[in-house]
Coordinates of C-alpha atoms in Angstrom, one line a residue:
Chain A
M1 CA -45.7 9.9 11.3
K2 CA -43.6 11.1 14.3
I3 CA -41.6 14.1 14.7
A4 CA -39.4 15.1 17.4
L5 CA -38.0 18.1 18.1
T6 CA -35.0 17.9 20.2
Q7 CA -33.9 21.0 23.0
F8 CA -31.0 21.5 25.0
A9 CA -28.2 23.2 26.9
A10 CA -25.3 24.3 24.5
S11 CA -22.1 24.0 26.6
D12 CA -19.1 25.6 24.6
S13 CA -17.5 22.9 23.2
P14 CA -19.0 22.7 19.2
E15 CA -18.2 18.9 19.2
E16 CA -19.9 18.1 22.2
N17 CA -22.7 19.6 21.1
L18 CA -22.4 17.8 18.2
N19 CA -21.9 14.6 19.3
R20 CA -25.4 15.3 21.8
Q21 CA -27.6 16.5 18.9
I22 CA -26.5 13.3 16.9
S23 CA -27.0 10.8 20.2
M24 CA -30.2 12.6 20.3
L25 CA -31.0 12.2 16.8
N26 CA -30.7 8.5 17.1
R27 CA -32.5 8.3 20.3
A28 CA -35.4 10.5 18.3
A29 CA -35.6 7.6 15.3
E30 CA -35.6 5.1 18.3
S31 CA -38.1 6.2 19.2
G32 CA -40.1 5.8 16.1
A33 CA -39.4 9.7 14.4
K34 CA -39.2 9.9 11.0
I35 CA -38.1 13.8 10.9
V36 CA -35.9 15.5 13.8
C37 CA -35.9 19.8 13.6
T38 CA -32.5 20.7 15.9
Q39 CA -32.8 23.9 18.1
E40 CA -31.3 27.3 16.4
L41 CA -27.2 26.7 16.2
F42 CA -27.2 24.1 18.1
M43 CA -23.3 23.7 18.1
S44 CA -22.8 26.4 19.6
K45 CA -23.7 28.6 22.5
Y46 CA -25.9 31.2 21.1
F47 CA -22.6 34.0 20.7
C48 CA -25.2 36.7 19.1
V49 CA -26.0 37.6 23.3
E50 CA -23.2 40.0 21.9
L51 CA -20.8 41.4 20.2
D52 CA -17.5 39.6 19.7
A53 CA -15.4 39.1 16.1
R54 CA -14.5 35.6 17.7
N55 CA -17.4 34.1 17.4
F56 CA -17.2 33.9 14.0
S57 CA -15.0 30.9 14.9
Y58 CA -18.2 29.1 15.2
A59 CA -19.0 29.1 11.7
R60 CA -18.3 26.3 9.0
S61 CA -19.1 26.2 5.4
L62 CA -21.3 23.9 4.1
A63 CA -18.8 21.7 2.8
S64 CA -17.4 21.0 6.5
K65 CA -16.9 17.7 8.7
E66 CA -19.3 19.3 10.9
V67 CA -22.3 18.7 8.4
G68 CA -20.4 15.5 6.3
A69 CA -21.6 14.0 10.4
L70 CA -25.0 15.3 10.1
S71 CA -26.0 14.6 6.6
E72 CA -24.5 10.9 7.6
A73 CA -26.1 10.6 11.2
A74 CA -29.4 11.7 9.6
G75 CA -28.8 8.7 6.7
N76 CA -27.4 5.7 9.4
A77 CA -30.5 6.8 11.3
G78 CA -32.9 6.6 8.7
V79 CA -34.5 10.2 9.4
V80 CA -34.9 13.3 7.3
L81 CA -32.9 16.4 9.4
V82 CA -33.4 19.9 9.5
A83 CA -30.0 21.2 11.3
S84 CA -29.8 24.8 11.9
L85 CA -26.3 26.0 11.1
F86 CA -23.5 29.1 11.2
E87 CA -23.2 28.9 8.1
D88 CA -19.8 30.7 6.5
R89 CA -20.3 31.3 2.9
G90 CA -16.9 32.7 2.0
G91 CA -15.4 35.7 1.1
G92 CA -16.6 37.7 5.0
L93 CA -20.2 36.0 4.4
Y94 CA -21.6 34.3 6.7
H95 CA -25.6 33.9 7.1
N96 CA -28.0 31.5 10.2
T97 CA -28.8 28.5 7.8
A98 CA -30.9 25.9 7.7
V99 CA -29.5 22.2 5.7
V100 CA -32.6 19.8 5.1
F101 CA -31.0 16.5 4.9
D102 CA -33.2 13.4 3.3
A103 CA -33.6 10.2 5.4
D104 CA -30.7 8.3 3.1
G105 CA -28.5 11.4 4.4
S106 CA -28.5 13.2 1.0
E107 CA -28.7 16.6 1.1
L108 CA -31.9 18.5 -0.1
G109 CA -30.9 22.3 0.4
I110 CA -30.1 25.0 2.4
Y111 CA -32.7 28.3 3.9
R112 CA -31.2 30.9 4.5
K113 CA -32.5 33.0 7.3
A114 CA -34.5 36.1 5.7
H115 CA -35.4 38.1 8.8
I116 CA -32.5 39.2 10.9
P117 CA -33.8 40.3 14.9
H118 CA -31.0 42.7 16.4
D119 CA -32.2 43.5 19.8
P120 CA -30.7 43.6 23.5
H121 CA -29.0 40.1 23.5
F122 CA -29.9 38.9 20.2
E123 CA -27.5 41.3 17.9
E124 CA -27.9 39.1 15.1
K125 CA -27.7 42.0 12.4
Y126 CA -23.4 41.9 13.3
Y127 CA -23.2 38.5 12.3
F128 CA -26.0 37.2 9.5
A129 CA -26.6 38.6 6.6
P130 CA -29.7 38.0 5.5
G131 CA -31.3 35.6 3.7
D132 CA -30.9 35.5 -0.2
T133 CA -32.5 31.3 -0.4
G134 CA -36.3 32.9 -0.9
Y135 CA -39.0 30.6 0.6
R136 CA -38.7 26.8 -0.2
S137 CA -40.2 23.6 0.5
W138 CA -38.9 20.1 0.2
N139 CA -40.2 16.7 -1.0
T140 CA -38.7 14.5 1.5
K141 CA -39.4 11.1 2.2
Y142 CA -41.9 11.4 5.2
G143 CA -43.3 15.0 3.8
K144 CA -43.7 17.6 2.3
I145 CA -41.6 20.6 4.6
G146 CA -40.4 24.1 4.6
V147 CA -38.3 25.2 6.8
L148 CA -38.0 28.6 8.6
V149 CA -36.1 30.3 11.5
C150 CA -36.3 32.0 14.5
W151 CA -36.8 35.8 14.0
D152 CA -39.1 34.6 11.1
Q153 CA -41.5 33.1 13.2
W154 CA -43.2 36.5 13.8
F155 CA -43.7 37.4 10.1
P156 CA -46.8 35.8 8.5
E157 CA -45.4 36.6 5.0
A158 CA -42.6 34.1 5.5
A159 CA -44.9 31.2 7.0
R160 CA -47.1 32.1 3.6
L161 CA -44.5 32.2 0.8
T162 CA -43.2 28.8 2.5
A163 CA -47.0 27.1 2.7
L164 CA -47.4 28.6 -1.0
A165 CA -44.6 26.3 -2.2
G166 CA -45.9 23.7 -0.8
A167 CA -45.2 22.9 2.7
D168 CA -47.1 20.8 4.8
I169 CA -45.1 20.9 8.2
I170 CA -43.4 24.4 8.6
F171 CA -40.2 23.9 11.0
Y172 CA -38.7 26.4 12.9
P173 CA -35.5 26.2 14.7
T174 CA -35.6 28.6 17.1
A175 CA -32.8 30.4 20.1
I176 CA -35.8 32.6 21.8
G177 CA -36.4 33.2 25.5
G178 CA -36.5 36.2 27.8
L179 CA -33.6 38.8 29.3
L180 CA -32.1 38.3 32.4
S181 CA -33.6 41.4 33.6
E182 CA -37.2 40.4 33.2
S183 CA -40.0 39.8 35.0
P184 CA -41.3 35.8 35.3
E185 CA -44.3 37.7 34.5
E186 CA -43.2 39.1 31.0
A187 CA -41.4 36.4 30.1
A188 CA -44.6 34.6 30.7
R189 CA -46.6 36.6 28.8
F190 CA -43.8 37.2 26.0
K191 CA -43.8 33.0 24.8
R192 CA -47.5 32.8 24.6
S193 CA -47.4 35.3 22.4
W194 CA -44.2 33.6 20.9
Q195 CA -46.6 30.2 20.5
T196 CA -50.1 32.5 19.6
V197 CA -48.7 34.2 16.1
Q198 CA -47.2 30.8 15.4
C199 CA -50.4 29.2 15.8
G200 CA -52.0 31.4 14.6
H201 CA -49.7 30.6 10.5
A202 CA -50.7 27.3 11.4
V203 CA -54.4 28.4 10.8
A204 CA -53.6 31.0 8.0
N205 CA -52.5 28.5 5.8
G206 CA -53.6 25.4 6.7
V207 CA -50.3 23.7 8.1
Y208 CA -48.6 22.1 11.2
V209 CA -45.8 24.2 12.3
A210 CA -43.4 22.8 14.7
A211 CA -40.4 24.8 16.8
A212 CA -37.2 23.4 18.4
N213 CA -36.8 25.7 21.2
R214 CA -33.2 26.1 23.3
V215 CA -33.4 25.7 27.2
G216 CA -30.8 27.1 30.1
V217 CA -29.3 31.1 30.3
E218 CA -26.6 32.2 28.2
K219 CA -24.4 35.0 29.8
V220 CA -22.7 37.5 27.9
S221 CA -19.0 37.2 29.0
D222 CA -18.9 39.9 32.0
G223 CA -21.9 38.1 32.9
R224 CA -23.8 41.0 33.2
G225 CA -27.1 40.3 31.1
G226 CA -28.1 37.5 29.5
I227 CA -31.3 35.3 28.1
K228 CA -33.4 32.7 29.7
F229 CA -34.6 30.5 27.2
W230 CA -37.7 29.4 27.1
G231 CA -37.5 25.5 25.7
G232 CA -40.9 25.3 25.2
S233 CA -40.5 23.4 21.8
F234 CA -44.0 23.0 20.1
L235 CA -46.3 21.3 17.5
S236 CA -49.4 23.0 16.4
N237 CA -51.8 21.6 14.2
P238 CA -53.7 23.4 11.4
Y239 CA -56.1 24.6 13.6
G240 CA -53.7 26.6 16.0
E241 CA -53.8 23.5 18.9
I242 CA -50.5 22.8 20.7
V243 CA -50.6 19.3 20.6
A244 CA -47.3 18.8 22.1
E245 CA -44.5 20.6 24.1
A246 CA -41.8 20.3 25.8
S247 CA -40.3 21.6 29.1
E248 CA -39.4 24.9 29.7
N249 CA -36.3 23.9 30.9
S250 CA -35.1 20.7 30.4
E251 CA -33.2 18.7 27.6
E252 CA -36.2 17.0 25.6
I253 CA -36.8 15.1 22.5
L254 CA -40.2 16.4 22.2
L255 CA -42.1 13.5 20.3
A256 CA -45.5 14.9 17.8
D257 CA -47.5 12.8 15.5
I258 CA -48.5 14.6 12.1
D259 CA -51.7 13.5 10.6
F260 CA -51.4 14.3 6.8
S261 CA -55.1 13.9 6.1
L262 CA -55.9 16.7 8.6
L263 CA -54.6 19.2 6.2
A264 CA -56.6 18.3 3.6
E265 CA -59.8 18.2 5.4
F266 CA -58.5 21.6 7.2
R267 CA -58.1 23.2 3.5
K268 CA -61.7 22.0 2.3
T269 CA -63.6 23.4 5.2
W270 CA -61.3 26.8 4.6
P271 CA -60.2 26.9 1.5
F272 CA -58.6 30.2 2.3
F273 CA -56.3 29.4 -0.8
R274 CA -59.3 30.2 -3.5
D275 CA -59.5 33.7 -2.0
R276 CA -56.5 35.3 -1.8
R277 CA -57.2 38.8 -3.2
T278 CA -53.9 39.1 -4.6
D279 CA -55.1 41.9 -6.8
T280 CA -54.8 44.3 -3.6
Y281 CA -51.6 43.5 -2.2
A282 CA -49.1 45.4 -3.8
G283 CA -48.6 47.5 -0.4
M284 CA -46.7 43.9 1.1
L285 CA -44.0 44.9 -1.0
K286 CA -44.0 48.0 1.1
L287 CA -42.2 49.2 4.7
A288 CA -44.9 51.2 5.0
E289 CA -48.0 52.7 2.8
D290 CA -46.2 56.5 2.4
Chain B
M1 CA -60.5 55.0 26.2
K2 CA -63.1 52.3 26.0
I3 CA -64.5 51.0 22.6
A4 CA -67.7 48.4 22.7
L5 CA -68.7 45.8 20.6
T6 CA -72.7 44.7 20.0
Q7 CA -74.0 41.3 19.4
F8 CA -77.2 40.3 18.5
A9 CA -80.2 37.9 17.1
A10 CA -81.2 39.8 14.1
S11 CA -85.0 39.7 13.5
D12 CA -86.4 39.7 10.2
S13 CA -87.1 43.5 10.4
P14 CA -84.6 46.1 9.1
E15 CA -86.0 49.1 11.1
E16 CA -86.6 47.3 13.8
N17 CA -82.5 45.9 13.4
L18 CA -82.0 49.3 13.4
N19 CA -83.5 50.8 15.9
R20 CA -82.2 48.1 18.1
Q21 CA -78.4 48.8 16.7
I22 CA -78.8 52.7 17.6
S23 CA -80.1 51.3 20.7
M24 CA -77.8 49.4 21.5
L25 CA -74.9 52.1 20.0
N26 CA -76.5 54.7 22.7
R27 CA -76.3 52.4 25.6
A28 CA -72.9 51.7 25.0
A29 CA -71.9 55.6 24.7
E30 CA -74.4 55.7 28.6
S31 CA -71.4 53.2 29.5
G32 CA -68.7 55.4 28.4
A33 CA -68.0 53.7 24.8
K34 CA -66.3 56.1 22.3
I35 CA -65.8 53.4 19.6
V36 CA -68.5 51.7 18.6
C37 CA -68.6 48.3 16.2
T38 CA -71.6 46.7 14.7
Q39 CA -71.6 42.7 14.0
E40 CA -71.5 42.0 9.7
L41 CA -74.7 42.9 8.2
F42 CA -76.8 43.8 11.4
M43 CA -79.6 45.2 9.6
S44 CA -80.8 41.9 8.6
K45 CA -80.7 38.1 9.1
Y46 CA -77.7 36.9 7.7
F47 CA -79.3 36.1 4.4
C48 CA -76.1 34.9 3.0
V49 CA -77.6 31.4 4.4
E50 CA -79.1 30.5 0.7
L51 CA -79.3 32.2 -2.6
D52 CA -82.4 34.1 -3.9
A53 CA -82.6 37.1 -5.9
R54 CA -85.4 39.0 -3.4
N55 CA -82.8 39.3 -0.7
F56 CA -80.5 42.3 -2.5
S57 CA -83.3 44.5 -1.8
Y58 CA -82.0 43.8 1.4
A59 CA -78.9 46.4 0.2
R60 CA -78.8 50.6 0.5
S61 CA -77.3 53.2 -0.8
L62 CA -74.5 54.9 1.1
A63 CA -77.1 58.3 0.4
S64 CA -79.9 55.8 2.2
K65 CA -82.3 57.0 4.9
E66 CA -80.5 54.5 6.7
V67 CA -76.7 55.4 6.7
G68 CA -78.2 59.2 7.5
A69 CA -79.8 57.8 10.6
L70 CA -76.6 56.1 12.0
S71 CA -74.4 58.9 11.2
E72 CA -76.8 61.2 13.1
A73 CA -76.8 58.6 16.0
A74 CA -73.1 58.2 15.7
G75 CA -72.9 62.5 16.4
N76 CA -76.2 62.6 18.6
A77 CA -73.9 59.7 21.1
G78 CA -70.5 61.4 20.3
V79 CA -69.3 58.2 19.3
V80 CA -67.1 56.6 16.7
L81 CA -69.0 53.8 14.9
V82 CA -68.0 51.5 12.6
A83 CA -71.2 49.9 11.2
S84 CA -71.7 47.4 8.8
L85 CA -74.1 47.0 5.4
F86 CA -75.5 45.2 2.6
E87 CA -74.5 48.0 -0.4
D88 CA -76.1 48.7 -3.0
R89 CA -73.2 51.1 -5.4
G90 CA -76.3 51.6 -8.3
G91 CA -75.8 49.9 -11.4
G92 CA -76.2 46.1 -10.0
L93 CA -73.3 46.1 -8.1
Y94 CA -73.6 45.3 -4.5
H95 CA -71.1 45.7 -1.3
N96 CA -70.6 44.1 2.3
T97 CA -69.3 47.7 3.4
A98 CA -68.3 49.1 6.8
V99 CA -69.5 52.8 7.1
V100 CA -66.8 53.9 9.6
F101 CA -68.4 57.7 11.0
D102 CA -66.7 59.6 13.6
A103 CA -67.6 61.0 16.6
D104 CA -69.4 64.7 15.4
G105 CA -71.3 61.8 12.9
S106 CA -69.4 62.8 9.7
E107 CA -68.9 60.5 7.5
L108 CA -64.7 59.8 7.3
G109 CA -64.7 57.1 4.6
I110 CA -65.9 53.0 3.4
Y111 CA -64.1 49.8 3.5
R112 CA -66.1 47.4 1.4
K113 CA -65.1 43.5 2.5
A114 CA -62.3 42.0 0.1
H115 CA -62.3 38.7 0.7
I116 CA -65.9 37.2 -0.2
P117 CA -66.6 33.3 1.1
H118 CA -69.0 31.3 -0.7
D119 CA -69.0 28.0 1.2
P120 CA -72.0 26.1 2.2
H121 CA -74.6 28.4 4.1
F122 CA -71.7 31.4 3.4
E123 CA -72.7 31.5 -0.2
E124 CA -72.0 35.3 -0.5
K125 CA -69.9 35.3 -3.5
Y126 CA -73.7 35.8 -5.0
Y127 CA -74.4 38.7 -2.9
F128 CA -70.9 40.8 -3.4
A129 CA -68.2 41.5 -5.6
P130 CA -65.1 41.4 -4.0
G131 CA -63.7 45.1 -1.8
D132 CA -62.1 47.6 -4.5
T133 CA -61.2 50.1 -1.2
G134 CA -58.2 48.8 -0.5
Y135 CA -57.1 48.6 2.9
R136 CA -57.3 51.7 5.0
S137 CA -57.5 53.6 8.3
W138 CA -58.6 56.5 9.6
N139 CA -58.4 59.1 12.2
T140 CA -60.5 59.4 14.3
K141 CA -61.8 61.4 17.3
Y142 CA -60.9 58.7 19.6
G143 CA -57.8 56.7 17.9
K144 CA -56.7 55.6 14.4
I145 CA -58.5 52.0 13.6
G146 CA -58.8 50.1 10.7
V147 CA -62.0 48.1 9.5
L148 CA -61.8 44.0 7.4
V149 CA -65.0 42.3 7.5
C150 CA -65.6 38.8 8.7
W151 CA -63.6 36.5 5.9
D152 CA -60.9 39.3 5.8
Q153 CA -60.4 37.9 9.1
W154 CA -58.6 34.6 8.2
F155 CA -56.0 36.4 5.8
P156 CA -52.9 38.0 7.8
E157 CA -52.4 40.0 4.3
A158 CA -55.3 42.1 5.0
A159 CA -54.2 42.8 9.1
R160 CA -50.8 43.5 7.8
L161 CA -52.2 46.2 5.1
T162 CA -54.4 47.6 7.5
A163 CA -51.9 48.0 10.3
L164 CA -49.3 49.8 7.1
A165 CA -52.1 51.8 6.5
G166 CA -51.3 53.0 10.3
A167 CA -54.7 52.2 12.2
D168 CA -54.0 51.2 16.2
I169 CA -56.7 48.8 16.3
I170 CA -58.7 46.5 13.4
F171 CA -62.3 45.9 13.9
Y172 CA -64.0 43.1 12.0
P173 CA -67.5 43.5 11.4
T174 CA -69.1 39.5 12.2
A175 CA -71.1 36.7 11.3
I176 CA -69.8 33.7 11.9
G177 CA -70.8 31.0 13.3
G178 CA -71.2 26.6 13.0
L179 CA -73.3 25.2 10.5
L180 CA -76.4 23.1 12.3
S181 CA -74.9 19.4 10.8
E182 CA -71.8 20.0 13.3
S183 CA -71.0 18.5 16.4
P184 CA -70.4 21.4 19.5
E185 CA -66.8 19.7 19.9
E186 CA -66.3 21.1 16.1
A187 CA -68.4 24.5 16.5
A188 CA -65.8 24.6 19.6
R189 CA -62.5 24.0 18.2
F190 CA -63.5 26.2 14.8
K191 CA -64.4 29.0 16.9
R192 CA -60.8 28.9 18.6
S193 CA -59.5 28.2 15.4
W194 CA -61.0 32.1 14.5
Q195 CA -59.6 33.6 17.7
T196 CA -56.5 32.5 17.1
V197 CA -55.6 33.5 13.2
Q198 CA -56.8 36.9 14.7
C199 CA -54.9 37.0 18.4
G200 CA -52.3 36.0 15.7
H201 CA -53.0 39.0 13.7
A202 CA -52.9 41.3 17.0
V203 CA -49.4 40.2 17.9
A204 CA -47.5 39.7 14.5
N205 CA -48.9 43.3 13.8
G206 CA -48.9 45.3 17.2
V207 CA -52.4 45.9 17.0
Y208 CA -55.2 45.9 18.7
V209 CA -58.1 43.7 17.5
A210 CA -61.3 43.9 17.5
A211 CA -64.3 41.5 16.5
A212 CA -68.1 41.8 16.6
N213 CA -70.0 39.1 15.7
R214 CA -73.6 38.2 16.1
V215 CA -76.1 35.3 18.2
G216 CA -78.5 33.1 17.7
V217 CA -79.8 30.7 15.0
E218 CA -80.8 31.5 11.8
K219 CA -82.4 28.5 9.2
V220 CA -82.6 28.8 4.9
S221 CA -86.3 28.9 4.1
D222 CA -86.9 25.4 4.1
G223 CA -85.9 24.6 7.2
R224 CA -83.1 21.8 6.0
G225 CA -79.9 23.3 7.9
G226 CA -78.9 26.6 8.7
I227 CA -76.1 29.0 11.1
K228 CA -75.4 29.0 14.7
F229 CA -73.5 32.0 15.4
W230 CA -70.7 32.3 17.6
G231 CA -71.3 35.2 19.8
G232 CA -68.0 35.7 21.6
S233 CA -67.2 38.7 20.4
F234 CA -63.5 39.6 21.9
L235 CA -61.1 42.0 21.7
S236 CA -57.2 41.3 21.1
N237 CA -54.4 43.1 22.7
P238 CA -50.8 43.1 21.4
Y239 CA -49.7 40.7 22.6
G240 CA -52.6 38.1 21.5
E241 CA -54.2 38.1 25.0
I242 CA -58.4 38.0 24.8
V243 CA -59.0 40.5 27.2
A244 CA -62.6 40.8 26.8
E245 CA -64.9 38.3 25.3
A246 CA -68.9 38.3 25.2
S247 CA -71.1 35.6 25.9
E248 CA -72.0 32.9 23.2
N249 CA -75.7 33.1 23.2
S250 CA -76.8 36.5 24.3
E251 CA -77.6 40.1 23.5
E252 CA -74.6 42.0 24.6
I253 CA -72.6 45.3 24.7
L254 CA -69.1 44.1 25.1
L255 CA -67.5 46.7 26.9
A256 CA -62.7 46.5 26.6
D257 CA -60.9 49.2 27.4
I258 CA -58.4 50.1 24.8
D259 CA -54.5 51.1 26.0
F260 CA -53.0 53.1 23.3
S261 CA -49.3 53.3 25.2
L262 CA -49.2 49.8 25.1
L263 CA -48.7 49.8 21.2
A264 CA -45.8 51.8 21.7
E265 CA -44.0 49.7 23.7
F266 CA -44.9 46.7 22.2
R267 CA -43.9 47.9 18.9
K268 CA -40.1 48.8 21.0
T269 CA -40.1 45.4 22.3
W270 CA -40.6 43.5 19.5
P271 CA -39.6 46.1 16.5
F272 CA -41.1 43.6 13.5
F273 CA -41.7 46.8 11.3
R274 CA -38.0 47.1 11.1
D275 CA -37.7 43.8 9.3
R276 CA -39.6 42.9 7.2
R277 CA -38.3 42.4 3.8
T278 CA -39.6 43.3 1.5
D279 CA -37.5 42.3 -1.6
T280 CA -38.8 38.7 -0.7
Y281 CA -42.0 39.1 -1.1
A282 CA -43.0 39.2 -4.4
G283 CA -44.6 35.7 -4.4
M284 CA -47.3 37.0 -2.1
L285 CA -48.7 38.8 -5.2
K286 CA -49.3 35.1 -6.5
L287 CA -51.9 32.2 -5.9
A288 CA -49.7 29.7 -5.7
E289 CA -45.5 29.3 -6.7
D290 CA -45.7 27.9 -10.1

């Protein structure tokens, strides 16, 4: 079973980005991909680089024509699609949401990003209410998958709960990179940490982990600062080995193979789920010990 | 601040192993180490390779002369000591326990291994009752440390709760290796997974992670099968970078530097603890979703 992670540099036009995404989905399907995952908020630039109320215009409802177009594209290509969306939920409520479409185009469900960052040029708490869907998995035509989004990547709890929900592959639509003020060495170091923590989730849970990240440089309106996205979309197997990795700077459809038999093998060798000490985990529900 | 992780191949004599450990502690202190961590159950061979009631004779009470000797050794050398012990708690209750001594030799407390493996030649559920201490940290003379033991390494919950308890360094006395029936390629793969998951804990929690593992081959009584320990004691910094790593086969005192300022820096760059969604983690207290 082949998956595709798509990465590109978004333009100012949502229509253009949507068309490009659908074109990449079609090419991925022609190359044999059965599940396609988009980068985070692929329909726009990563507007969270700054606070600007006009950016709420990028939000779409789940009933929008764009979501319809994605459903149609998945169904036409016969692929499962994980699509990241700036969701307008109505009533002034917005989320960073991933929609999962089955290979016939039907909408299986959504995941709303639980962990919302708020750091220089990643000012997401301004735009997105924290997700209220919980952690999920869906039994798609081509495998049992879960979805988390970007900042969730750093939280072992999110990966664990998605694996406990039954996911064999956890997809992460992502928009991560370094500040333009950072050195290349710092950026390389942070990028490795980003991979390491996710490979750790793969091992701890005996799952595949697949991250689709964007590429390119995006600046704030006055040109003073911004983000250089890392690209480097990748797939880790349950051993924490990166088995496919995209370039740092180029648009790319990263194709990678999933071997579901490896999951059962891994979990028999390393039966972690048998030994969780749930009676000792009450502290997980607190922010600090005191 | 320098730490030392000691690894060696244990002999059949507890007295000999204890003396060797104390000698390594002294040499580590002479080399400038301020905190020393032993491999798991250093006072004996890894008897859990098989079920044999006679092995309970390796257990010692916390009031034993051996624990007294460790306290004295730590105090004499002026180092903090994390010592792994087969604890005889009395009343037929046994634990896989780590004792933490401050640099004056005083006993700061214990941690009893929470996650107990039971796999071919790692038959620990026969010997050890699951720990009941919870996850802890101690404010030692040379830093705030936490201790987990071996199989705990694979559980993000244990690392998270130890970090939430305040640990800046998590020490893992360890006895891990491959079965003699495994190929060198399999052993290398599993060893990498073992490192990856721990480096992931370092990143997710913004802590140092230090594992002290044993070396050598230990066989079951009839010689049919056993374990080749991986050695490879290592220190990961909060970025998930392995900054010091011991050999695979030799007795070694691995010295490694801790830079506490890196922890504060890391946690300001990556403020994960601000964003944990404790309201969504109730499922962590269950073994499965159903």
